[in-house]
Amino acid sequence: MNEADALVVVKRALKPQRFSHTERVVETATQLADKYGGAKDVIRLAAILHDYAKHRPLEEMKNSVQANGTIPDDVLLYGDELLHAFVGAHYVKEELGVKDEAVLSAICWHTTGRENMTIEDKIVFLADFIEPGRTFEAAEKVRITAAQDLDKACLECLIHTICYLTNKGVPVYPETFKAYNDFALKISSMEGER
Ligand SMILES: [Fe+2]
Ligand SMILES: [Fe+2]
């Protein structure tokens, strides 16, 4: 599926505000790819499609998780917000015929993060958090870091997400902690070498 076709599909699938957010994520992801590298075609297609399932009925998404052997069942335990990412990757593959695992991965992990994120995963994850429509304080802060260091910016995103969820006393998807440790270990060992 090319970008133009993906945009047509996504415009139909999303409410106008969500489509505008998607356009800003694509723009931000492109800027990050210009700066940090990664496969730009993968990054842009994943950014266009990242919220494809956002407005699907919750029950439908839950049934899709149960019916599909490849989506981990445990996503159902960690709140509804992360479902659209996992199910979205599955729908993009099955309904739109996108087979590129790099695109599907960036869509799947755009909300939770994961251990060993690829550069394409990181850029879509970060772009979703810092696109210019995100005006909360943490986004402003991460935007500044993202201009300097991709991994540190991802770590700040994860810290914000973990603090936000733990302050509310709700569960945190285990991959989010794994992603946090992955970045924190890497960054602290690099700083130790200086
Ligand atoms: Fe999303
Ligand atoms: Fe998004």
Short mmCIF file of N, CA and C and ligand atoms in Angstrom, two decimals:
data_model
loop_
_atom_site.label_atom_id
_atom_site.label_comp_id
_atom_site.label_asym_id
_atom_site.label_seq_id
_atom_site.Cartn_x
_atom_site.Cartn_y
_atom_site.Cartn_z
N MET A 1 0.85 -1.20 0.00
CA MET A 1 0.00 0.00 0.00
C MET A 1 0.89 1.25 0.00
N ASN A 2 0.60 2.17 -0.93
CA ASN A 2 1.42 3.39 -0.95
C ASN A 2 0.83 4.46 -0.02
N GLU A 3 1.60 5.53 0.16
CA GLU A 3 1.18 6.57 1.11
C GLU A 3 -0.15 7.22 0.73
N ALA A 4 -0.33 7.50 -0.56
CA ALA A 4 -1.55 8.18 -1.00
C ALA A 4 -2.79 7.32 -0.70
N ASP A 5 -2.68 6.03 -1.00
CA ASP A 5 -3.81 5.13 -0.71
C ASP A 5 -4.06 5.02 0.79
N ALA A 6 -2.97 4.94 1.55
CA ALA A 6 -3.10 4.82 3.01
C ALA A 6 -3.78 6.06 3.59
N LEU A 7 -3.44 7.23 3.06
CA LEU A 7 -4.06 8.46 3.56
C LEU A 7 -5.56 8.48 3.27
N VAL A 8 -5.95 8.00 2.10
CA VAL A 8 -7.38 7.95 1.75
C VAL A 8 -8.12 7.03 2.72
N VAL A 9 -7.54 5.86 2.96
CA VAL A 9 -8.16 4.87 3.86
C VAL A 9 -8.29 5.43 5.27
N VAL A 10 -7.22 6.08 5.74
CA VAL A 10 -7.18 6.58 7.11
C VAL A 10 -8.13 7.78 7.28
N LYS A 11 -8.22 8.59 6.26
CA LYS A 11 -9.13 9.74 6.33
C LYS A 11 -10.57 9.25 6.49
N ARG A 12 -10.87 8.15 5.84
CA ARG A 12 -12.21 7.56 5.93
C ARG A 12 -12.43 6.92 7.30
N ALA A 13 -11.37 6.36 7.87
CA ALA A 13 -11.50 5.60 9.13
C ALA A 13 -11.50 6.49 10.38
N LEU A 14 -10.97 7.71 10.24
CA LEU A 14 -10.77 8.54 11.43
C LEU A 14 -11.66 9.77 11.44
N LYS A 15 -11.96 10.24 12.65
CA LYS A 15 -12.65 11.53 12.79
C LYS A 15 -11.68 12.64 12.39
N PRO A 16 -12.22 13.80 11.96
CA PRO A 16 -11.32 14.85 11.44
C PRO A 16 -10.18 15.23 12.40
N GLN A 17 -10.49 15.34 13.67
CA GLN A 17 -9.44 15.73 14.63
C GLN A 17 -8.33 14.68 14.71
N ARG A 18 -8.73 13.43 14.66
CA ARG A 18 -7.74 12.34 14.74
C ARG A 18 -6.94 12.28 13.44
N PHE A 19 -7.59 12.60 12.32
CA PHE A 19 -6.85 12.61 11.06
C PHE A 19 -5.82 13.75 11.07
N SER A 20 -6.21 14.90 11.62
CA SER A 20 -5.25 16.02 11.71
C SER A 20 -4.07 15.64 12.59
N HIS A 21 -4.36 14.97 13.70
CA HIS A 21 -3.27 14.46 14.57
C HIS A 21 -2.36 13.55 13.75
N THR A 22 -2.96 12.67 12.96
CA THR A 22 -2.16 11.73 12.13
C THR A 22 -1.26 12.50 11.17
N GLU A 23 -1.81 13.53 10.53
CA GLU A 23 -0.99 14.33 9.60
C GLU A 23 0.20 14.96 10.33
N ARG A 24 -0.03 15.42 11.55
CA ARG A 24 1.07 16.02 12.32
C ARG A 24 2.09 14.96 12.77
N VAL A 25 1.60 13.77 13.08
CA VAL A 25 2.53 12.68 13.44
C VAL A 25 3.42 12.34 12.23
N VAL A 26 2.83 12.31 11.04
CA VAL A 26 3.61 12.00 9.83
C VAL A 26 4.68 13.08 9.61
N GLU A 27 4.29 14.32 9.77
CA GLU A 27 5.23 15.44 9.58
C GLU A 27 6.36 15.37 10.62
N THR A 28 6.00 15.17 11.87
CA THR A 28 7.00 15.09 12.94
C THR A 28 7.91 13.88 12.75
N ALA A 29 7.34 12.74 12.38
CA ALA A 29 8.13 11.52 12.17
C ALA A 29 9.10 11.72 11.00
N THR A 30 8.67 12.42 9.98
CA THR A 30 9.54 12.69 8.83
C THR A 30 10.72 13.55 9.26
N GLN A 31 10.44 14.56 10.08
CA GLN A 31 11.53 15.43 10.58
C GLN A 31 12.52 14.62 11.43
N LEU A 32 11.98 13.73 12.27
CA LEU A 32 12.87 12.90 13.10
C LEU A 32 13.70 11.95 12.24
N ALA A 33 13.09 11.42 11.17
CA ALA A 33 13.83 10.52 10.26
C ALA A 33 14.93 11.29 9.53
N ASP A 34 14.63 12.54 9.16
CA ASP A 34 15.66 13.37 8.52
C ASP A 34 16.85 13.54 9.45
N LYS A 35 16.56 13.68 10.73
CA LYS A 35 17.63 13.93 11.70
C LYS A 35 18.34 12.65 12.14
N TYR A 36 17.57 11.59 12.40
CA TYR A 36 18.15 10.40 13.03
C TYR A 36 18.28 9.19 12.11
N GLY A 37 17.70 9.25 10.92
CA GLY A 37 17.78 8.11 10.01
C GLY A 37 16.62 7.17 10.16
N GLY A 38 16.82 5.90 9.80
CA GLY A 38 15.71 4.95 9.75
C GLY A 38 15.15 4.91 8.33
N ALA A 39 14.36 3.89 8.07
CA ALA A 39 13.76 3.75 6.73
C ALA A 39 12.57 4.70 6.62
N LYS A 40 12.74 5.77 5.85
CA LYS A 40 11.71 6.82 5.84
C LYS A 40 10.37 6.31 5.29
N ASP A 41 10.42 5.42 4.30
CA ASP A 41 9.15 4.91 3.76
C ASP A 41 8.39 4.09 4.81
N VAL A 42 9.14 3.32 5.61
CA VAL A 42 8.53 2.54 6.70
C VAL A 42 7.94 3.48 7.75
N ILE A 43 8.73 4.46 8.14
CA ILE A 43 8.32 5.40 9.19
C ILE A 43 7.06 6.17 8.77
N ARG A 44 7.06 6.65 7.53
CA ARG A 44 5.92 7.46 7.07
C ARG A 44 4.64 6.62 6.93
N LEU A 45 4.78 5.41 6.40
CA LEU A 45 3.58 4.56 6.24
C LEU A 45 3.04 4.15 7.61
N ALA A 46 3.94 3.82 8.53
CA ALA A 46 3.50 3.46 9.90
C ALA A 46 2.85 4.66 10.58
N ALA A 47 3.41 5.85 10.38
CA ALA A 47 2.83 7.06 11.00
C ALA A 47 1.42 7.32 10.44
N ILE A 48 1.27 7.15 9.14
CA ILE A 48 -0.06 7.37 8.52
C ILE A 48 -1.08 6.39 9.11
N LEU A 49 -0.65 5.15 9.32
CA LEU A 49 -1.59 4.09 9.71
C LEU A 49 -1.64 3.84 11.22
N HIS A 50 -0.86 4.59 12.02
CA HIS A 50 -0.67 4.18 13.42
C HIS A 50 -1.96 4.16 14.23
N ASP A 51 -2.91 5.06 13.92
CA ASP A 51 -4.17 5.10 14.68
C ASP A 51 -5.35 4.56 13.87
N TYR A 52 -5.05 3.73 12.89
CA TYR A 52 -6.09 3.19 11.99
C TYR A 52 -7.28 2.61 12.76
N ALA A 53 -7.02 1.93 13.87
CA ALA A 53 -8.10 1.25 14.60
C ALA A 53 -8.70 2.10 15.73
N LYS A 54 -8.27 3.35 15.82
CA LYS A 54 -8.62 4.17 17.01
C LYS A 54 -10.13 4.24 17.28
N HIS A 55 -10.92 4.28 16.26
CA HIS A 55 -12.37 4.45 16.49
C HIS A 55 -13.16 3.16 16.35
N ARG A 56 -12.46 2.03 16.29
CA ARG A 56 -13.19 0.77 16.22
C ARG A 56 -13.87 0.50 17.56
N PRO A 57 -15.05 -0.13 17.52
CA PRO A 57 -15.74 -0.43 18.79
C PRO A 57 -14.86 -1.31 19.69
N LEU A 58 -14.90 -0.99 20.97
CA LEU A 58 -14.08 -1.69 21.95
C LEU A 58 -14.31 -3.20 21.94
N GLU A 59 -15.59 -3.56 21.89
CA GLU A 59 -15.92 -4.99 21.92
C GLU A 59 -15.32 -5.72 20.72
N GLU A 60 -15.39 -5.06 19.57
CA GLU A 60 -14.82 -5.65 18.36
C GLU A 60 -13.31 -5.87 18.54
N MET A 61 -12.65 -4.87 19.12
CA MET A 61 -11.19 -4.99 19.31
C MET A 61 -10.87 -6.11 20.30
N LYS A 62 -11.65 -6.18 21.37
CA LYS A 62 -11.41 -7.24 22.36
C LYS A 62 -11.63 -8.62 21.74
N ASN A 63 -12.68 -8.75 20.92
CA ASN A 63 -12.93 -10.03 20.25
C ASN A 63 -11.79 -10.36 19.29
N SER A 64 -11.25 -9.34 18.65
CA SER A 64 -10.15 -9.58 17.71
C SER A 64 -8.92 -10.11 18.43
N VAL A 65 -8.67 -9.59 19.64
CA VAL A 65 -7.53 -10.08 20.41
C VAL A 65 -7.73 -11.56 20.73
N GLN A 66 -8.96 -11.89 21.17
CA GLN A 66 -9.23 -13.28 21.56
C GLN A 66 -9.19 -14.22 20.36
N ALA A 67 -9.66 -13.72 19.22
CA ALA A 67 -9.73 -14.58 18.04
C ALA A 67 -8.37 -14.75 17.37
N ASN A 68 -7.48 -13.81 17.63
CA ASN A 68 -6.20 -13.81 16.92
C ASN A 68 -5.10 -14.37 17.81
N GLY A 69 -4.43 -15.39 17.31
CA GLY A 69 -3.40 -16.03 18.12
C GLY A 69 -2.13 -15.23 18.27
N THR A 70 -1.94 -14.21 17.44
CA THR A 70 -0.64 -13.52 17.46
C THR A 70 -0.63 -12.30 18.39
N ILE A 71 -1.79 -11.76 18.74
CA ILE A 71 -1.82 -10.62 19.67
C ILE A 71 -1.80 -11.19 21.09
N PRO A 72 -0.85 -10.75 21.93
CA PRO A 72 -0.82 -11.32 23.29
C PRO A 72 -2.12 -11.02 24.05
N ASP A 73 -2.70 -12.07 24.66
CA ASP A 73 -3.97 -11.93 25.40
C ASP A 73 -3.87 -10.93 26.53
N ASP A 74 -2.66 -10.81 27.10
CA ASP A 74 -2.53 -9.97 28.29
C ASP A 74 -2.80 -8.49 28.01
N VAL A 75 -2.84 -8.07 26.76
CA VAL A 75 -3.15 -6.66 26.49
C VAL A 75 -4.54 -6.30 27.02
N LEU A 76 -5.39 -7.31 27.15
CA LEU A 76 -6.76 -7.04 27.63
C LEU A 76 -6.78 -6.64 29.11
N LEU A 77 -5.70 -6.92 29.82
CA LEU A 77 -5.67 -6.64 31.26
C LEU A 77 -5.21 -5.22 31.59
N TYR A 78 -4.67 -4.52 30.61
CA TYR A 78 -3.97 -3.27 30.92
C TYR A 78 -4.66 -2.00 30.42
N GLY A 79 -5.98 -2.03 30.40
CA GLY A 79 -6.71 -0.83 30.01
C GLY A 79 -6.96 -0.81 28.51
N ASP A 80 -7.97 -0.04 28.13
CA ASP A 80 -8.43 -0.07 26.73
C ASP A 80 -7.56 0.78 25.80
N GLU A 81 -6.81 1.72 26.36
CA GLU A 81 -6.08 2.68 25.54
C GLU A 81 -5.06 2.01 24.63
N LEU A 82 -4.46 0.91 25.09
CA LEU A 82 -3.42 0.32 24.26
C LEU A 82 -3.92 -0.66 23.21
N LEU A 83 -5.22 -1.02 23.31
CA LEU A 83 -5.77 -2.00 22.36
C LEU A 83 -5.64 -1.58 20.91
N HIS A 84 -5.91 -0.29 20.63
CA HIS A 84 -5.95 0.15 19.23
C HIS A 84 -4.61 -0.02 18.52
N ALA A 85 -3.53 -0.04 19.30
CA ALA A 85 -2.21 -0.18 18.70
C ALA A 85 -1.98 -1.63 18.25
N PHE A 86 -2.23 -2.56 19.16
CA PHE A 86 -2.03 -3.98 18.85
C PHE A 86 -3.01 -4.45 17.77
N VAL A 87 -4.28 -4.12 17.98
CA VAL A 87 -5.31 -4.54 17.03
C VAL A 87 -5.13 -3.80 15.70
N GLY A 88 -4.70 -2.56 15.79
CA GLY A 88 -4.46 -1.76 14.58
C GLY A 88 -3.44 -2.42 13.67
N ALA A 89 -2.35 -2.89 14.25
CA ALA A 89 -1.32 -3.56 13.43
C ALA A 89 -1.92 -4.80 12.75
N HIS A 90 -2.74 -5.52 13.49
CA HIS A 90 -3.39 -6.72 12.94
C HIS A 90 -4.36 -6.36 11.80
N TYR A 91 -5.17 -5.32 12.00
CA TYR A 91 -6.11 -4.89 10.95
C TYR A 91 -5.38 -4.38 9.71
N VAL A 92 -4.31 -3.63 9.95
CA VAL A 92 -3.55 -3.07 8.83
C VAL A 92 -3.00 -4.21 7.96
N LYS A 93 -2.60 -5.28 8.62
CA LYS A 93 -2.10 -6.44 7.89
C LYS A 93 -3.24 -7.16 7.15
N GLU A 94 -4.31 -7.45 7.90
CA GLU A 94 -5.37 -8.29 7.33
C GLU A 94 -6.30 -7.52 6.38
N GLU A 95 -6.62 -6.29 6.72
CA GLU A 95 -7.59 -5.54 5.92
C GLU A 95 -6.95 -4.75 4.80
N LEU A 96 -5.74 -4.26 5.06
CA LEU A 96 -5.11 -3.39 4.06
C LEU A 96 -3.98 -4.10 3.31
N GLY A 97 -3.64 -5.30 3.76
CA GLY A 97 -2.64 -6.09 3.05
C GLY A 97 -1.21 -5.61 3.24
N VAL A 98 -0.96 -4.85 4.31
CA VAL A 98 0.42 -4.40 4.57
C VAL A 98 1.17 -5.56 5.25
N LYS A 99 2.22 -6.01 4.61
CA LYS A 99 2.94 -7.18 5.14
C LYS A 99 4.29 -6.83 5.76
N ASP A 100 4.74 -5.61 5.55
CA ASP A 100 6.07 -5.22 6.03
C ASP A 100 6.09 -5.23 7.57
N GLU A 101 6.87 -6.16 8.11
CA GLU A 101 6.90 -6.32 9.57
C GLU A 101 7.41 -5.07 10.28
N ALA A 102 8.25 -4.31 9.62
CA ALA A 102 8.78 -3.09 10.24
C ALA A 102 7.67 -2.05 10.41
N VAL A 103 6.78 -1.97 9.43
CA VAL A 103 5.63 -1.05 9.52
C VAL A 103 4.69 -1.54 10.62
N LEU A 104 4.39 -2.83 10.60
CA LEU A 104 3.45 -3.40 11.58
C LEU A 104 3.99 -3.25 13.00
N SER A 105 5.29 -3.43 13.16
CA SER A 105 5.90 -3.29 14.49
C SER A 105 5.76 -1.85 15.01
N ALA A 106 6.05 -0.89 14.17
CA ALA A 106 5.97 0.51 14.62
C ALA A 106 4.54 0.89 15.00
N ILE A 107 3.57 0.31 14.30
CA ILE A 107 2.15 0.56 14.65
C ILE A 107 1.83 -0.13 15.99
N CYS A 108 2.22 -1.39 16.09
CA CYS A 108 1.90 -2.21 17.26
C CYS A 108 2.43 -1.59 18.56
N TRP A 109 3.64 -1.03 18.52
CA TRP A 109 4.30 -0.58 19.76
C TRP A 109 4.25 0.93 19.96
N HIS A 110 3.39 1.62 19.20
CA HIS A 110 3.43 3.10 19.27
C HIS A 110 2.89 3.65 20.58
N THR A 111 2.14 2.87 21.33
CA THR A 111 1.60 3.36 22.60
C THR A 111 2.41 2.89 23.80
N THR A 112 2.80 1.61 23.79
CA THR A 112 3.47 1.03 24.96
C THR A 112 4.99 1.12 24.92
N GLY A 113 5.56 1.18 23.71
CA GLY A 113 6.99 0.95 23.59
C GLY A 113 7.26 -0.52 23.84
N ARG A 114 8.49 -0.94 23.69
CA ARG A 114 8.88 -2.34 23.95
C ARG A 114 10.39 -2.39 24.14
N GLU A 115 10.86 -3.57 24.55
CA GLU A 115 12.30 -3.79 24.64
C GLU A 115 12.88 -3.83 23.22
N ASN A 116 14.09 -3.36 23.06
CA ASN A 116 14.77 -3.42 21.74
C ASN A 116 13.98 -2.77 20.62
N MET A 117 13.53 -1.56 20.84
CA MET A 117 12.79 -0.87 19.77
C MET A 117 13.73 -0.59 18.60
N THR A 118 13.18 -0.75 17.39
CA THR A 118 13.94 -0.37 16.19
C THR A 118 13.91 1.16 16.09
N ILE A 119 14.73 1.69 15.21
CA ILE A 119 14.71 3.15 15.05
C ILE A 119 13.34 3.61 14.50
N GLU A 120 12.74 2.77 13.67
CA GLU A 120 11.42 3.12 13.12
C GLU A 120 10.37 3.09 14.23
N ASP A 121 10.45 2.10 15.13
CA ASP A 121 9.53 2.04 16.29
C ASP A 121 9.68 3.32 17.14
N LYS A 122 10.94 3.67 17.41
CA LYS A 122 11.20 4.82 18.28
C LYS A 122 10.63 6.11 17.69
N ILE A 123 10.84 6.27 16.39
CA ILE A 123 10.43 7.54 15.77
C ILE A 123 8.91 7.68 15.74
N VAL A 124 8.20 6.61 15.45
CA VAL A 124 6.73 6.71 15.42
C VAL A 124 6.20 6.91 16.85
N PHE A 125 6.77 6.18 17.80
CA PHE A 125 6.40 6.31 19.22
C PHE A 125 6.60 7.76 19.70
N LEU A 126 7.74 8.30 19.37
CA LEU A 126 8.07 9.65 19.82
C LEU A 126 7.22 10.71 19.09
N ALA A 127 7.06 10.55 17.79
CA ALA A 127 6.29 11.52 17.01
C ALA A 127 4.85 11.60 17.52
N ASP A 128 4.30 10.46 17.94
CA ASP A 128 2.93 10.44 18.46
C ASP A 128 2.83 11.26 19.75
N PHE A 129 3.91 11.29 20.50
CA PHE A 129 3.92 11.99 21.80
C PHE A 129 4.21 13.48 21.65
N ILE A 130 5.02 13.85 20.67
CA ILE A 130 5.49 15.26 20.60
C ILE A 130 4.94 16.05 19.42
N GLU A 131 4.04 15.46 18.62
CA GLU A 131 3.54 16.26 17.47
C GLU A 131 3.01 17.60 18.01
N PRO A 132 3.03 18.65 17.18
CA PRO A 132 2.76 20.00 17.70
C PRO A 132 1.40 20.19 18.37
N GLY A 133 0.47 19.29 18.12
CA GLY A 133 -0.85 19.39 18.76
C GLY A 133 -0.82 18.95 20.22
N ARG A 134 0.25 18.32 20.62
CA ARG A 134 0.38 17.89 22.03
C ARG A 134 0.96 19.07 22.80
N THR A 135 0.14 19.68 23.63
CA THR A 135 0.58 20.91 24.28
C THR A 135 0.81 20.76 25.78
N PHE A 136 0.66 19.54 26.30
CA PHE A 136 0.90 19.36 27.73
C PHE A 136 2.40 19.51 28.02
N GLU A 137 2.68 19.77 29.30
CA GLU A 137 4.04 20.15 29.70
C GLU A 137 5.09 19.10 29.31
N ALA A 138 4.76 17.84 29.53
CA ALA A 138 5.75 16.78 29.24
C ALA A 138 6.09 16.75 27.76
N ALA A 139 5.11 16.99 26.92
CA ALA A 139 5.37 16.98 25.46
C ALA A 139 6.33 18.12 25.10
N GLU A 140 6.13 19.28 25.72
CA GLU A 140 7.03 20.43 25.46
C GLU A 140 8.46 20.04 25.84
N LYS A 141 8.60 19.39 26.98
CA LYS A 141 9.92 19.02 27.48
C LYS A 141 10.58 17.98 26.56
N VAL A 142 9.81 16.95 26.20
CA VAL A 142 10.36 15.88 25.36
C VAL A 142 10.72 16.42 23.97
N ARG A 143 9.94 17.38 23.49
CA ARG A 143 10.21 17.99 22.18
C ARG A 143 11.62 18.59 22.17
N ILE A 144 11.98 19.24 23.26
CA ILE A 144 13.32 19.86 23.35
C ILE A 144 14.39 18.76 23.34
N THR A 145 14.18 17.71 24.13
CA THR A 145 15.14 16.60 24.16
C THR A 145 15.24 15.92 22.80
N ALA A 146 14.09 15.79 22.11
CA ALA A 146 14.09 15.09 20.81
C ALA A 146 14.94 15.81 19.77
N ALA A 147 15.16 17.09 19.99
CA ALA A 147 16.02 17.84 19.06
C ALA A 147 17.50 17.50 19.28
N GLN A 148 17.80 16.85 20.43
CA GLN A 148 19.19 16.55 20.78
C GLN A 148 19.50 15.05 20.74
N ASP A 149 18.58 14.24 21.26
CA ASP A 149 18.92 12.83 21.50
C ASP A 149 17.65 11.97 21.45
N LEU A 150 17.61 11.07 20.47
CA LEU A 150 16.41 10.25 20.25
C LEU A 150 16.12 9.32 21.43
N ASP A 151 17.15 8.62 21.92
CA ASP A 151 16.94 7.67 23.00
C ASP A 151 16.54 8.36 24.30
N LYS A 152 17.18 9.48 24.60
CA LYS A 152 16.79 10.21 25.83
C LYS A 152 15.35 10.70 25.73
N ALA A 153 14.95 11.12 24.55
CA ALA A 153 13.58 11.58 24.36
C ALA A 153 12.59 10.42 24.57
N CYS A 154 12.94 9.24 24.05
CA CYS A 154 12.08 8.06 24.27
C CYS A 154 12.00 7.74 25.76
N LEU A 155 13.14 7.81 26.44
CA LEU A 155 13.15 7.54 27.88
C LEU A 155 12.24 8.53 28.63
N GLU A 156 12.32 9.79 28.28
CA GLU A 156 11.45 10.79 28.93
C GLU A 156 9.97 10.49 28.69
N CYS A 157 9.64 10.09 27.47
CA CYS A 157 8.26 9.70 27.15
C CYS A 157 7.80 8.57 28.06
N LEU A 158 8.66 7.57 28.18
CA LEU A 158 8.31 6.39 28.98
C LEU A 158 8.17 6.76 30.45
N ILE A 159 9.06 7.61 30.94
CA ILE A 159 8.97 8.06 32.34
C ILE A 159 7.63 8.76 32.56
N HIS A 160 7.27 9.64 31.63
CA HIS A 160 6.01 10.35 31.76
C HIS A 160 4.84 9.37 31.79
N THR A 161 4.85 8.42 30.86
CA THR A 161 3.74 7.46 30.76
C THR A 161 3.64 6.62 32.04
N ILE A 162 4.79 6.13 32.51
CA ILE A 162 4.79 5.29 33.72
C ILE A 162 4.32 6.12 34.93
N CYS A 163 4.82 7.34 35.07
CA CYS A 163 4.39 8.18 36.21
C CYS A 163 2.90 8.48 36.14
N TYR A 164 2.44 8.80 34.93
CA TYR A 164 1.02 9.11 34.74
C TYR A 164 0.14 7.93 35.17
N LEU A 165 0.52 6.73 34.72
CA LEU A 165 -0.29 5.55 35.03
C LEU A 165 -0.17 5.15 36.49
N THR A 166 1.05 5.19 37.02
CA THR A 166 1.22 4.76 38.42
C THR A 166 0.59 5.77 39.38
N ASN A 167 0.57 7.06 39.01
CA ASN A 167 -0.12 8.05 39.84
C ASN A 167 -1.62 7.77 39.94
N LYS A 168 -2.14 7.19 38.86
CA LYS A 168 -3.57 6.84 38.87
C LYS A 168 -3.81 5.47 39.50
N GLY A 169 -2.72 4.75 39.76
CA GLY A 169 -2.85 3.42 40.37
C GLY A 169 -3.33 2.35 39.42
N VAL A 170 -3.17 2.61 38.12
CA VAL A 170 -3.62 1.59 37.15
C VAL A 170 -2.40 0.78 36.67
N PRO A 171 -2.65 -0.43 36.15
CA PRO A 171 -1.51 -1.26 35.73
C PRO A 171 -0.76 -0.67 34.54
N VAL A 172 0.51 -1.03 34.47
CA VAL A 172 1.37 -0.58 33.37
C VAL A 172 1.75 -1.82 32.56
N TYR A 173 1.59 -1.78 31.26
CA TYR A 173 1.92 -2.93 30.41
C TYR A 173 3.40 -3.27 30.57
N PRO A 174 3.71 -4.55 30.82
CA PRO A 174 5.11 -4.92 31.15
C PRO A 174 6.14 -4.46 30.12
N GLU A 175 5.78 -4.46 28.85
CA GLU A 175 6.76 -4.02 27.84
C GLU A 175 7.17 -2.56 28.04
N THR A 176 6.29 -1.77 28.64
CA THR A 176 6.63 -0.37 28.88
C THR A 176 7.76 -0.27 29.91
N PHE A 177 7.69 -1.11 30.94
CA PHE A 177 8.80 -1.15 31.92
C PHE A 177 10.07 -1.68 31.26
N LYS A 178 9.91 -2.70 30.40
CA LYS A 178 11.09 -3.25 29.72
C LYS A 178 11.73 -2.19 28.84
N ALA A 179 10.89 -1.43 28.14
CA ALA A 179 11.42 -0.36 27.29
C ALA A 179 12.14 0.68 28.15
N TYR A 180 11.52 1.03 29.27
CA TYR A 180 12.14 2.01 30.19
C TYR A 180 13.53 1.52 30.62
N ASN A 181 13.61 0.27 31.08
CA ASN A 181 14.90 -0.26 31.55
C ASN A 181 15.92 -0.33 30.42
N ASP A 182 15.44 -0.72 29.27
CA ASP A 182 16.31 -0.81 28.09
C ASP A 182 16.99 0.55 27.82
N PHE A 183 16.18 1.60 27.74
CA PHE A 183 16.75 2.94 27.48
C PHE A 183 17.57 3.44 28.66
N ALA A 184 17.06 3.22 29.88
CA ALA A 184 17.76 3.73 31.07
C ALA A 184 19.13 3.09 31.21
N LEU A 185 19.21 1.77 30.97
CA LEU A 185 20.50 1.06 31.07
C LEU A 185 21.47 1.56 30.01
N LYS A 186 20.95 1.69 28.80
CA LYS A 186 21.80 2.11 27.68
C LYS A 186 22.34 3.53 27.93
N ILE A 187 21.47 4.41 28.34
CA ILE A 187 21.87 5.81 28.53
C ILE A 187 22.81 5.93 29.73
N SER A 188 22.50 5.21 30.83
CA SER A 188 23.38 5.35 32.01
C SER A 188 24.75 4.73 31.72
N SER A 189 24.80 3.64 30.93
CA SER A 189 26.13 3.06 30.64
C SER A 189 26.91 3.99 29.71
N MET A 190 26.24 4.66 28.80
CA MET A 190 26.95 5.59 27.92
C MET A 190 27.47 6.79 28.70
N GLU A 191 26.66 7.25 29.66
CA GLU A 191 27.10 8.40 30.46
C GLU A 191 28.25 8.00 31.39
N GLY A 192 28.25 6.71 31.82
CA GLY A 192 29.32 6.20 32.66
C GLY A 192 30.67 6.15 31.94
N GLU A 193 30.59 6.00 30.61
CA GLU A 193 31.82 5.90 29.82
C GLU A 193 32.50 7.24 29.61
N ARG A 194 31.72 8.33 29.82
CA ARG A 194 32.30 9.65 29.54
C ARG A 194 33.29 10.09 30.60
FE FE B 1 -2.53 5.79 19.09
FE FE B 2 -1.72 8.79 17.66
#
